[in-house]
Amino acid sequence: MAYNSNYGGNQSYGGGQNYGQQNAYGGAQYTSYGAQGGADGGGFLGGSQGGSQGGGGGKAYGKDTLRPCTILQVLSASQPHPDADFSLDDVEITQITFVGQIRNISQQTTNMTYKLDDGTGSIEVKQWIDSDAPKYDEHGDPVRSGKPELKVGEWARCWGRLKAFNNRRHVGAHVIRPVQDKNEINYHLLEATFAHLYFTRGPPEQFATAGGAENAAYGQQAQQQQNGYSNGGGEAQRSLPPQLSSLARRIVQCLKTTPQNNEGLHMQQIAAATGMGVAEVMKGGDELLQQSLIFTTVDDNTWALLEM
């Protein structure tokens, strides 16, 4: 069973990539990355990724999966050997997506380097600069890329591939854009948690049958407790636990039937009404207090029945 995720319907986040239809984390479906070259293609020209899998030993980029994760998960992902794919929760990861606050921006000759921090860790994200893109228009003015501007201190979402160079990890970004709605941060953290639990504990459907009987029993108990607030006079009273002693039950019955004000009854009044000794009333009262069936009012020896 595949773990599917949808990022905003049919929204496209630049560079020809559409992450809104075929994202899957379980391997049954695959995400189509329509990289059109330049910066958004991560340094690849259009079609070069698919062509690289033709030779022996080449990686099957046509079957990439997209995994939401935190930066701590990215840093802790395992890699058996330098040429192997990274693994997270014993599942190979190719494309990843995460959010982070931009701590630093550094412009290099061939790439833009962003340092992102999501509270669990920090990592560098490199996005290649399209050297073939025109830098000036016909009037000699700088060409604007049309992409949203990334600023230090703001949050951004990144899609890319985890890489390692000289034992130092970074992410080669296909797309990086500002987070417009801060709810996206919480949404992503929840989705990363869900994906982690999916791969470590299995899909949630498997717990439906196992937990069905337990949930049904709990619901039946709750319904019985809700319906058990009645006595002969029709007043709402909580049903008593089966293990309650006879002394405690006599006190409860006395508090139910004896006329009283909102202050309840003193234990001397209960003893007189029930014919019990004061010591027996105190013992039964302590039991009821521990069970949260009665509560003290004007003093420690005056009790009222807790009605819910």
PDB file of C-alpha atoms in Angstrom:
ATOM      1  CA  MET A   1       0.000   0.000   0.000  1.00  0.00           C
ATOM      2  CA  ALA A   2       1.407   3.328  -0.996  1.00  0.00           C
ATOM      3  CA  TYR A   3       1.579   6.329   1.260  1.00  0.00           C
ATOM      4  CA  ASN A   4       0.206   9.179  -0.851  1.00  0.00           C
ATOM      5  CA  SER A   5       0.529  12.889  -0.323  1.00  0.00           C
ATOM      6  CA  ASN A   6      -0.913  15.830  -2.159  1.00  0.00           C
ATOM      7  CA  TYR A   7       0.751  19.243  -2.119  1.00  0.00           C
ATOM      8  CA  GLY A   8      -1.954  21.732  -2.899  1.00  0.00           C
ATOM      9  CA  GLY A   9      -3.998  20.154  -5.657  1.00  0.00           C
ATOM     10  CA  ASN A  10      -2.537  21.018  -9.038  1.00  0.00           C
ATOM     11  CA  GLN A  11      -0.180  23.758  -7.987  1.00  0.00           C
ATOM     12  CA  SER A  12       3.128  23.882  -9.776  1.00  0.00           C
ATOM     13  CA  TYR A  13       6.130  25.147  -7.842  1.00  0.00           C
ATOM     14  CA  GLY A  14       8.278  26.279 -10.715  1.00  0.00           C
ATOM     15  CA  GLY A  15      10.661  24.639 -13.158  1.00  0.00           C
ATOM     16  CA  GLY A  16       7.960  22.459 -14.687  1.00  0.00           C
ATOM     17  CA  GLN A  17       7.701  20.266 -11.584  1.00  0.00           C
ATOM     18  CA  ASN A  18       4.158  19.457 -10.592  1.00  0.00           C
ATOM     19  CA  TYR A  19       3.956  17.909  -7.146  1.00  0.00           C
ATOM     20  CA  GLY A  20       0.192  17.917  -6.932  1.00  0.00           C
ATOM     21  CA  GLN A  21      -0.889  14.652  -8.538  1.00  0.00           C
ATOM     22  CA  GLN A  22       1.359  11.621  -8.205  1.00  0.00           C
ATOM     23  CA  ASN A  23       3.337  11.982  -4.998  1.00  0.00           C
ATOM     24  CA  ALA A  24       3.819   8.623  -3.288  1.00  0.00           C
ATOM     25  CA  TYR A  25       6.042   7.373  -0.511  1.00  0.00           C
ATOM     26  CA  GLY A  26       5.242   3.687  -0.615  1.00  0.00           C
ATOM     27  CA  GLY A  27       6.600   2.878  -4.073  1.00  0.00           C
ATOM     28  CA  ALA A  28       3.354   1.879  -5.835  1.00  0.00           C
ATOM     29  CA  GLN A  29       3.090   5.221  -7.607  1.00  0.00           C
ATOM     30  CA  TYR A  30       5.798   7.580  -8.749  1.00  0.00           C
ATOM     31  CA  THR A  31       6.229  11.310  -8.954  1.00  0.00           C
ATOM     32  CA  SER A  32       6.816  12.821 -12.324  1.00  0.00           C
ATOM     33  CA  TYR A  33       9.496  15.497 -12.267  1.00  0.00           C
ATOM     34  CA  GLY A  34       9.249  17.558 -15.436  1.00  0.00           C
ATOM     35  CA  ALA A  35      12.599  19.263 -15.010  1.00  0.00           C
ATOM     36  CA  GLN A  36      13.180  21.728 -17.782  1.00  0.00           C
ATOM     37  CA  GLY A  37      16.815  22.458 -17.110  1.00  0.00           C
ATOM     38  CA  GLY A  38      18.647  25.288 -15.422  1.00  0.00           C
ATOM     39  CA  ALA A  39      18.372  26.040 -11.739  1.00  0.00           C
ATOM     40  CA  ASP A  40      15.085  24.249 -11.180  1.00  0.00           C
ATOM     41  CA  GLY A  41      16.447  21.098 -12.796  1.00  0.00           C
ATOM     42  CA  GLY A  42      19.204  20.844 -10.222  1.00  0.00           C
ATOM     43  CA  GLY A  43      21.873  21.287 -12.902  1.00  0.00           C
ATOM     44  CA  PHE A  44      20.342  18.792 -15.348  1.00  0.00           C
ATOM     45  CA  LEU A  45      19.079  19.697 -18.773  1.00  0.00           C
ATOM     46  CA  GLY A  46      15.605  18.566 -19.731  1.00  0.00           C
ATOM     47  CA  GLY A  47      15.501  14.803 -20.254  1.00  0.00           C
ATOM     48  CA  SER A  48      19.066  14.213 -19.044  1.00  0.00           C
ATOM     49  CA  GLN A  49      17.916  12.592 -15.823  1.00  0.00           C
ATOM     50  CA  GLY A  50      15.842  10.001 -17.631  1.00  0.00           C
ATOM     51  CA  GLY A  51      18.658   9.353 -20.101  1.00  0.00           C
ATOM     52  CA  SER A  52      21.197   8.712 -17.347  1.00  0.00           C
ATOM     53  CA  GLN A  53      19.519   5.465 -16.372  1.00  0.00           C
ATOM     54  CA  GLY A  54      20.133   3.769 -19.667  1.00  0.00           C
ATOM     55  CA  GLY A  55      23.678   2.604 -18.871  1.00  0.00           C
ATOM     56  CA  GLY A  56      24.593  -0.261 -16.621  1.00  0.00           C
ATOM     57  CA  GLY A  57      24.475   0.619 -12.936  1.00  0.00           C
ATOM     58  CA  GLY A  58      22.725   3.906 -13.566  1.00  0.00           C
ATOM     59  CA  LYS A  59      20.125   5.080 -11.024  1.00  0.00           C
ATOM     60  CA  ALA A  60      16.488   4.826 -12.028  1.00  0.00           C
ATOM     61  CA  TYR A  61      15.521   8.449 -11.733  1.00  0.00           C
ATOM     62  CA  GLY A  62      12.214   7.689 -13.417  1.00  0.00           C
ATOM     63  CA  LYS A  63      11.085   5.940 -10.222  1.00  0.00           C
ATOM     64  CA  ASP A  64      11.897   8.640  -7.705  1.00  0.00           C
ATOM     65  CA  THR A  65       9.779   8.943  -4.597  1.00  0.00           C
ATOM     66  CA  LEU A  66       9.161  12.075  -2.568  1.00  0.00           C
ATOM     67  CA  ARG A  67       9.559  11.873   1.218  1.00  0.00           C
ATOM     68  CA  PRO A  68       8.596  14.648   3.669  1.00  0.00           C
ATOM     69  CA  CYS A  69      11.083  14.828   6.523  1.00  0.00           C
ATOM     70  CA  THR A  70      12.775  17.045   9.069  1.00  0.00           C
ATOM     71  CA  ILE A  71      16.357  18.212   8.795  1.00  0.00           C
ATOM     72  CA  LEU A  72      17.313  15.940  11.698  1.00  0.00           C
ATOM     73  CA  GLN A  73      16.020  12.986   9.698  1.00  0.00           C
ATOM     74  CA  VAL A  74      18.025  14.163   6.697  1.00  0.00           C
ATOM     75  CA  LEU A  75      21.205  14.327   8.769  1.00  0.00           C
ATOM     76  CA  SER A  76      20.575  10.910  10.340  1.00  0.00           C
ATOM     77  CA  ALA A  77      19.733   9.102   7.087  1.00  0.00           C
ATOM     78  CA  SER A  78      21.973   6.095   6.481  1.00  0.00           C
ATOM     79  CA  GLN A  79      24.062   5.393   3.397  1.00  0.00           C
ATOM     80  CA  PRO A  80      25.692   1.938   3.108  1.00  0.00           C
ATOM     81  CA  HIS A  81      28.375   3.154   0.698  1.00  0.00           C
ATOM     82  CA  PRO A  82      29.098   6.409  -1.172  1.00  0.00           C
ATOM     83  CA  ASP A  83      27.329   5.307  -4.363  1.00  0.00           C
ATOM     84  CA  ALA A  84      24.205   4.011  -2.627  1.00  0.00           C
ATOM     85  CA  ASP A  85      20.966   5.863  -2.110  1.00  0.00           C
ATOM     86  CA  PHE A  86      20.285   7.220   1.340  1.00  0.00           C
ATOM     87  CA  SER A  87      17.810   5.352   3.532  1.00  0.00           C
ATOM     88  CA  LEU A  88      15.442   6.651   6.162  1.00  0.00           C
ATOM     89  CA  ASP A  89      13.456   4.278   8.379  1.00  0.00           C
ATOM     90  CA  ASP A  90      14.999   1.436   6.328  1.00  0.00           C
ATOM     91  CA  VAL A  91      13.407   2.823   3.168  1.00  0.00           C
ATOM     92  CA  GLU A  92      15.423   4.295   0.308  1.00  0.00           C
ATOM     93  CA  ILE A  93      14.861   7.997  -0.268  1.00  0.00           C
ATOM     94  CA  THR A  94      15.595   9.844  -3.467  1.00  0.00           C
ATOM     95  CA  GLN A  95      13.697  13.110  -3.510  1.00  0.00           C
ATOM     96  CA  ILE A  96      12.945  14.823  -0.203  1.00  0.00           C
ATOM     97  CA  THR A  97      11.013  17.890   0.873  1.00  0.00           C
ATOM     98  CA  PHE A  98      11.318  19.898   4.077  1.00  0.00           C
ATOM     99  CA  VAL A  99      10.829  23.392   5.479  1.00  0.00           C
ATOM    100  CA  GLY A 100      13.291  25.585   7.333  1.00  0.00           C
ATOM    101  CA  GLN A 101      14.132  29.112   8.316  1.00  0.00           C
ATOM    102  CA  ILE A 102      16.790  30.711   6.161  1.00  0.00           C
ATOM    103  CA  ARG A 103      19.811  31.514   8.331  1.00  0.00           C
ATOM    104  CA  ASN A 104      22.237  32.527   5.611  1.00  0.00           C
ATOM    105  CA  ILE A 105      22.354  33.090   1.842  1.00  0.00           C
ATOM    106  CA  SER A 106      25.607  32.831  -0.072  1.00  0.00           C
ATOM    107  CA  GLN A 107      25.911  33.448  -3.817  1.00  0.00           C
ATOM    108  CA  GLN A 108      28.593  31.460  -5.602  1.00  0.00           C
ATOM    109  CA  THR A 109      29.617  31.442  -9.243  1.00  0.00           C
ATOM    110  CA  THR A 110      27.668  28.311 -10.045  1.00  0.00           C
ATOM    111  CA  ASN A 111      25.060  28.102  -7.295  1.00  0.00           C
ATOM    112  CA  MET A 112      23.139  29.800  -4.550  1.00  0.00           C
ATOM    113  CA  THR A 113      23.704  28.299  -1.118  1.00  0.00           C
ATOM    114  CA  TYR A 114      21.045  28.616   1.579  1.00  0.00           C
ATOM    115  CA  LYS A 115      21.448  27.454   5.161  1.00  0.00           C
ATOM    116  CA  LEU A 116      18.104  26.209   6.454  1.00  0.00           C
ATOM    117  CA  ASP A 117      17.184  25.458  10.080  1.00  0.00           C
ATOM    118  CA  ASP A 118      13.879  23.890  11.142  1.00  0.00           C
ATOM    119  CA  GLY A 119      14.564  23.593  14.879  1.00  0.00           C
ATOM    120  CA  THR A 120      15.730  19.983  14.640  1.00  0.00           C
ATOM    121  CA  GLY A 121      18.964  20.779  12.793  1.00  0.00           C
ATOM    122  CA  SER A 122      20.462  22.825   9.985  1.00  0.00           C
ATOM    123  CA  ILE A 123      21.724  21.935   6.521  1.00  0.00           C
ATOM    124  CA  GLU A 124      22.996  23.696   3.409  1.00  0.00           C
ATOM    125  CA  VAL A 125      20.810  23.764   0.331  1.00  0.00           C
ATOM    126  CA  LYS A 126      22.460  24.413  -3.022  1.00  0.00           C
ATOM    127  CA  GLN A 127      20.556  25.500  -6.103  1.00  0.00           C
ATOM    128  CA  TRP A 128      22.406  25.609  -9.376  1.00  0.00           C
ATOM    129  CA  ILE A 129      22.456  28.826 -11.391  1.00  0.00           C
ATOM    130  CA  ASP A 130      21.431  28.478 -15.025  1.00  0.00           C
ATOM    131  CA  SER A 131      24.495  29.788 -16.820  1.00  0.00           C
ATOM    132  CA  ASP A 132      22.685  29.774 -20.173  1.00  0.00           C
ATOM    133  CA  ALA A 133      19.860  32.019 -19.006  1.00  0.00           C
ATOM    134  CA  PRO A 134      20.126  35.599 -20.337  1.00  0.00           C
ATOM    135  CA  LYS A 135      21.290  38.020 -17.650  1.00  0.00           C
ATOM    136  CA  TYR A 136      20.279  41.219 -19.485  1.00  0.00           C
ATOM    137  CA  ASP A 137      17.406  42.081 -21.767  1.00  0.00           C
ATOM    138  CA  GLU A 138      17.607  43.815 -25.122  1.00  0.00           C
ATOM    139  CA  HIS A 139      17.729  47.194 -23.375  1.00  0.00           C
ATOM    140  CA  GLY A 140      20.668  46.199 -21.184  1.00  0.00           C
ATOM    141  CA  ASP A 141      18.586  45.922 -18.021  1.00  0.00           C
ATOM    142  CA  PRO A 142      19.017  42.921 -15.671  1.00  0.00           C
ATOM    143  CA  VAL A 143      16.518  40.149 -16.355  1.00  0.00           C
ATOM    144  CA  ARG A 144      14.311  39.297 -13.407  1.00  0.00           C
ATOM    145  CA  SER A 145      13.765  35.575 -12.902  1.00  0.00           C
ATOM    146  CA  GLY A 146      10.162  35.997 -11.774  1.00  0.00           C
ATOM    147  CA  LYS A 147      10.730  33.723  -8.793  1.00  0.00           C
ATOM    148  CA  PRO A 148       9.716  34.843  -5.292  1.00  0.00           C
ATOM    149  CA  GLU A 149      12.623  36.430  -3.468  1.00  0.00           C
ATOM    150  CA  LEU A 150      14.155  34.460  -0.607  1.00  0.00           C
ATOM    151  CA  LYS A 151      15.277  36.471   2.406  1.00  0.00           C
ATOM    152  CA  VAL A 152      17.277  35.671   5.532  1.00  0.00           C
ATOM    153  CA  GLY A 153      14.983  35.039   8.496  1.00  0.00           C
ATOM    154  CA  GLU A 154      12.037  33.874   6.420  1.00  0.00           C
ATOM    155  CA  TRP A 155      10.852  30.285   6.074  1.00  0.00           C
ATOM    156  CA  ALA A 156      11.229  28.332   2.853  1.00  0.00           C
ATOM    157  CA  ARG A 157      10.214  24.957   1.487  1.00  0.00           C
ATOM    158  CA  CYS A 158      12.753  22.926  -0.427  1.00  0.00           C
ATOM    159  CA  TRP A 159      12.444  19.979  -2.799  1.00  0.00           C
ATOM    160  CA  GLY A 160      15.629  18.235  -3.789  1.00  0.00           C
ATOM    161  CA  ARG A 161      18.035  15.342  -3.477  1.00  0.00           C
ATOM    162  CA  LEU A 162      20.277  14.555  -0.521  1.00  0.00           C
ATOM    163  CA  LYS A 163      23.961  14.528  -1.465  1.00  0.00           C
ATOM    164  CA  ALA A 164      27.275  14.035   0.335  1.00  0.00           C
ATOM    165  CA  PHE A 165      30.651  15.519  -0.552  1.00  0.00           C
ATOM    166  CA  ASN A 166      33.785  15.116   1.578  1.00  0.00           C
ATOM    167  CA  ASN A 167      31.667  13.536   4.336  1.00  0.00           C
ATOM    168  CA  ARG A 168      29.493  16.637   4.466  1.00  0.00           C
ATOM    169  CA  ARG A 169      25.839  16.489   3.520  1.00  0.00           C
ATOM    170  CA  HIS A 170      23.869  19.042   1.574  1.00  0.00           C
ATOM    171  CA  VAL A 171      20.691  19.104  -0.483  1.00  0.00           C
ATOM    172  CA  GLY A 172      20.750  19.764  -4.194  1.00  0.00           C
ATOM    173  CA  ALA A 173      17.557  21.749  -4.632  1.00  0.00           C
ATOM    174  CA  HIS A 174      15.282  21.411  -7.638  1.00  0.00           C
ATOM    175  CA  VAL A 175      12.844  23.938  -6.178  1.00  0.00           C
ATOM    176  CA  ILE A 176      13.078  26.269  -3.207  1.00  0.00           C
ATOM    177  CA  ARG A 177      10.431  28.868  -2.515  1.00  0.00           C
ATOM    178  CA  PRO A 178       9.260  31.050   0.392  1.00  0.00           C
ATOM    179  CA  VAL A 179       6.580  29.745   2.744  1.00  0.00           C
ATOM    180  CA  GLN A 180       3.611  32.038   2.206  1.00  0.00           C
ATOM    181  CA  ASP A 181       1.343  30.564   4.882  1.00  0.00           C
ATOM    182  CA  LYS A 182       2.916  29.705   8.252  1.00  0.00           C
ATOM    183  CA  ASN A 183       0.353  26.909   8.643  1.00  0.00           C
ATOM    184  CA  GLU A 184       2.401  25.062   6.040  1.00  0.00           C
ATOM    185  CA  ILE A 185       5.179  24.651   8.639  1.00  0.00           C
ATOM    186  CA  ASN A 186       2.922  22.826  11.091  1.00  0.00           C
ATOM    187  CA  TYR A 187       1.328  20.853   8.271  1.00  0.00           C
ATOM    188  CA  HIS A 188       4.712  19.669   7.060  1.00  0.00           C
ATOM    189  CA  LEU A 189       5.887  18.607  10.527  1.00  0.00           C
ATOM    190  CA  LEU A 190       2.695  16.598  10.973  1.00  0.00           C
ATOM    191  CA  GLU A 191       3.107  15.002   7.574  1.00  0.00           C
ATOM    192  CA  ALA A 192       6.742  14.120   8.283  1.00  0.00           C
ATOM    193  CA  THR A 193       5.602  12.511  11.535  1.00  0.00           C
ATOM    194  CA  PHE A 194       2.896  10.569   9.721  1.00  0.00           C
ATOM    195  CA  ALA A 195       5.362   9.314   7.114  1.00  0.00           C
ATOM    196  CA  HIS A 196       7.806   8.215   9.848  1.00  0.00           C
ATOM    197  CA  LEU A 197       5.065   6.298  11.692  1.00  0.00           C
ATOM    198  CA  TYR A 198       3.836   4.805   8.423  1.00  0.00           C
ATOM    199  CA  PHE A 199       7.209   3.230   7.673  1.00  0.00           C
ATOM    200  CA  THR A 200       8.121   2.260  11.240  1.00  0.00           C
ATOM    201  CA  ARG A 201       4.743   0.982  12.480  1.00  0.00           C
ATOM    202  CA  GLY A 202       2.784   0.295   9.324  1.00  0.00           C
ATOM    203  CA  PRO A 203      -0.250   1.909   7.690  1.00  0.00           C
ATOM    204  CA  PRO A 204      -3.031   3.041  10.038  1.00  0.00           C
ATOM    205  CA  GLU A 205      -5.511   0.637   8.432  1.00  0.00           C
ATOM    206  CA  GLN A 206      -3.873  -2.323  10.155  1.00  0.00           C
ATOM    207  CA  PHE A 207      -4.804  -0.926  13.558  1.00  0.00           C
ATOM    208  CA  ALA A 208      -8.471  -0.507  12.663  1.00  0.00           C
ATOM    209  CA  THR A 209      -9.347  -4.182  13.161  1.00  0.00           C
ATOM    210  CA  ALA A 210      -7.113  -4.723  16.184  1.00  0.00           C
ATOM    211  CA  GLY A 211      -8.402  -1.649  17.929  1.00  0.00           C
ATOM    212  CA  GLY A 212     -11.997  -2.046  16.843  1.00  0.00           C
ATOM    213  CA  ALA A 213     -13.063  -4.322  19.683  1.00  0.00           C
ATOM    214  CA  GLU A 214     -11.246  -2.218  22.267  1.00  0.00           C
ATOM    215  CA  ASN A 215     -12.743   0.996  20.929  1.00  0.00           C
ATOM    216  CA  ALA A 216     -16.204  -0.566  20.834  1.00  0.00           C
ATOM    217  CA  ALA A 217     -15.882  -1.715  24.441  1.00  0.00           C
ATOM    218  CA  TYR A 218     -14.701   1.724  25.483  1.00  0.00           C
ATOM    219  CA  GLY A 219     -17.565   3.378  23.635  1.00  0.00           C
ATOM    220  CA  GLN A 220     -20.072   1.001  25.214  1.00  0.00           C
ATOM    221  CA  GLN A 221     -18.667   1.719  28.663  1.00  0.00           C
ATOM    222  CA  ALA A 222     -18.825   5.457  28.052  1.00  0.00           C
ATOM    223  CA  GLN A 223     -22.408   5.170  26.824  1.00  0.00           C
ATOM    224  CA  GLN A 224     -23.405   3.119  29.841  1.00  0.00           C
ATOM    225  CA  GLN A 225     -21.760   5.650  32.115  1.00  0.00           C
ATOM    226  CA  GLN A 226     -23.605   8.460  30.384  1.00  0.00           C
ATOM    227  CA  ASN A 227     -26.915   6.632  30.606  1.00  0.00           C
ATOM    228  CA  GLY A 228     -26.309   5.550  34.196  1.00  0.00           C
ATOM    229  CA  TYR A 229     -27.097   8.913  35.779  1.00  0.00           C
ATOM    230  CA  SER A 230     -30.554   8.084  36.991  1.00  0.00           C
ATOM    231  CA  ASN A 231     -32.377   6.990  40.089  1.00  0.00           C
ATOM    232  CA  GLY A 232     -35.958   6.301  41.001  1.00  0.00           C
ATOM    233  CA  GLY A 233     -36.799   9.989  41.271  1.00  0.00           C
ATOM    234  CA  GLY A 234     -35.416  10.752  37.816  1.00  0.00           C
ATOM    235  CA  GLU A 235     -32.530  12.884  39.108  1.00  0.00           C
ATOM    236  CA  ALA A 236     -29.160  12.531  37.423  1.00  0.00           C
ATOM    237  CA  GLN A 237     -26.729  10.434  39.434  1.00  0.00           C
ATOM    238  CA  ARG A 238     -23.528   8.708  38.401  1.00  0.00           C
ATOM    239  CA  SER A 239     -23.558   4.886  38.302  1.00  0.00           C
ATOM    240  CA  LEU A 240     -21.415   3.366  41.040  1.00  0.00           C
ATOM    241  CA  PRO A 241     -18.285   1.264  40.500  1.00  0.00           C
ATOM    242  CA  PRO A 242     -18.959  -2.450  41.079  1.00  0.00           C
ATOM    243  CA  GLN A 243     -16.125  -2.782  43.610  1.00  0.00           C
ATOM    244  CA  LEU A 244     -17.622  -0.140  45.938  1.00  0.00           C
ATOM    245  CA  SER A 245     -18.149  -1.354  49.528  1.00  0.00           C
ATOM    246  CA  SER A 246     -21.549  -1.646  51.190  1.00  0.00           C
ATOM    247  CA  LEU A 247     -20.652   1.177  53.622  1.00  0.00           C
ATOM    248  CA  ALA A 248     -19.949   3.531  50.763  1.00  0.00           C
ATOM    249  CA  ARG A 249     -23.131   2.535  48.948  1.00  0.00           C
ATOM    250  CA  ARG A 250     -25.235   3.264  52.045  1.00  0.00           C
ATOM    251  CA  ILE A 251     -23.682   6.738  52.290  1.00  0.00           C
ATOM    252  CA  VAL A 252     -24.409   7.407  48.627  1.00  0.00           C
ATOM    253  CA  GLN A 253     -28.014   6.290  49.066  1.00  0.00           C
ATOM    254  CA  CYS A 254     -28.344   8.539  52.113  1.00  0.00           C
ATOM    255  CA  LEU A 255     -26.978  11.548  50.206  1.00  0.00           C
ATOM    256  CA  LYS A 256     -29.403  10.800  47.361  1.00  0.00           C
ATOM    257  CA  THR A 257     -32.559  10.507  49.442  1.00  0.00           C
ATOM    258  CA  THR A 258     -32.047  12.759  52.482  1.00  0.00           C
ATOM    259  CA  PRO A 259     -33.377  16.337  52.102  1.00  0.00           C
ATOM    260  CA  GLN A 260     -30.467  18.810  52.204  1.00  0.00           C
ATOM    261  CA  ASN A 261     -29.234  22.155  50.936  1.00  0.00           C
ATOM    262  CA  ASN A 262     -26.354  22.699  48.567  1.00  0.00           C
ATOM    263  CA  GLU A 263     -23.864  22.242  51.433  1.00  0.00           C
ATOM    264  CA  GLY A 264     -24.628  18.499  51.636  1.00  0.00           C
ATOM    265  CA  LEU A 265     -24.727  16.492  54.864  1.00  0.00           C
ATOM    266  CA  HIS A 266     -22.402  16.338  57.854  1.00  0.00           C
ATOM    267  CA  MET A 267     -21.135  12.862  58.714  1.00  0.00           C
ATOM    268  CA  GLN A 268     -23.047  13.031  62.035  1.00  0.00           C
ATOM    269  CA  GLN A 269     -26.269  13.511  60.062  1.00  0.00           C
ATOM    270  CA  ILE A 270     -25.352  10.599  57.803  1.00  0.00           C
ATOM    271  CA  ALA A 271     -24.620   8.391  60.818  1.00  0.00           C
ATOM    272  CA  ALA A 272     -27.968   9.276  62.379  1.00  0.00           C
ATOM    273  CA  ALA A 273     -29.889   8.718  59.152  1.00  0.00           C
ATOM    274  CA  THR A 274     -28.269   5.387  58.310  1.00  0.00           C
ATOM    275  CA  GLY A 275     -27.750   3.969  61.793  1.00  0.00           C
ATOM    276  CA  MET A 276     -24.043   3.564  61.055  1.00  0.00           C
ATOM    277  CA  GLY A 277     -21.264   4.368  63.469  1.00  0.00           C
ATOM    278  CA  VAL A 278     -19.202   7.510  62.946  1.00  0.00           C
ATOM    279  CA  ALA A 279     -16.105   5.393  62.264  1.00  0.00           C
ATOM    280  CA  GLU A 280     -17.985   3.466  59.576  1.00  0.00           C
ATOM    281  CA  VAL A 281     -19.189   6.694  57.998  1.00  0.00           C
ATOM    282  CA  MET A 282     -15.656   8.069  57.953  1.00  0.00           C
ATOM    283  CA  LYS A 283     -14.353   4.868  56.348  1.00  0.00           C
ATOM    284  CA  GLY A 284     -17.035   4.841  53.677  1.00  0.00           C
ATOM    285  CA  GLY A 285     -16.611   8.575  53.109  1.00  0.00           C
ATOM    286  CA  ASP A 286     -12.866   8.207  52.547  1.00  0.00           C
ATOM    287  CA  GLU A 287     -13.574   5.522  49.949  1.00  0.00           C
ATOM    288  CA  LEU A 288     -16.039   7.759  48.133  1.00  0.00           C
ATOM    289  CA  LEU A 289     -13.650  10.711  48.236  1.00  0.00           C
ATOM    290  CA  GLN A 290     -10.912   8.582  46.685  1.00  0.00           C
ATOM    291  CA  GLN A 291     -13.310   7.501  43.943  1.00  0.00           C
ATOM    292  CA  SER A 292     -14.318  11.151  43.360  1.00  0.00           C
ATOM    293  CA  LEU A 293     -17.956  10.270  43.989  1.00  0.00           C
ATOM    294  CA  ILE A 294     -18.429  12.881  46.733  1.00  0.00           C
ATOM    295  CA  PHE A 295     -16.703  16.121  47.626  1.00  0.00           C
ATOM    296  CA  THR A 296     -16.252  18.188  50.796  1.00  0.00           C
ATOM    297  CA  THR A 297     -18.124  21.465  51.153  1.00  0.00           C
ATOM    298  CA  VAL A 298     -18.037  23.729  54.245  1.00  0.00           C
ATOM    299  CA  ASP A 299     -15.548  21.489  56.073  1.00  0.00           C
ATOM    300  CA  ASP A 300     -13.802  18.124  55.746  1.00  0.00           C
ATOM    301  CA  ASN A 301     -16.676  16.266  57.398  1.00  0.00           C
ATOM    302  CA  THR A 302     -19.519  17.702  55.323  1.00  0.00           C
ATOM    303  CA  TRP A 303     -20.055  15.976  52.004  1.00  0.00           C
ATOM    304  CA  ALA A 304     -22.172  16.357  48.912  1.00  0.00           C
ATOM    305  CA  LEU A 305     -22.732  13.907  46.097  1.00  0.00           C
ATOM    306  CA  LEU A 306     -20.791  14.714  42.952  1.00  0.00           C
ATOM    307  CA  GLU A 307     -23.311  14.837  40.133  1.00  0.00           C
ATOM    308  CA  MET A 308     -22.085  14.986  36.536  1.00  0.00           C
TER     309      MET A 308
END
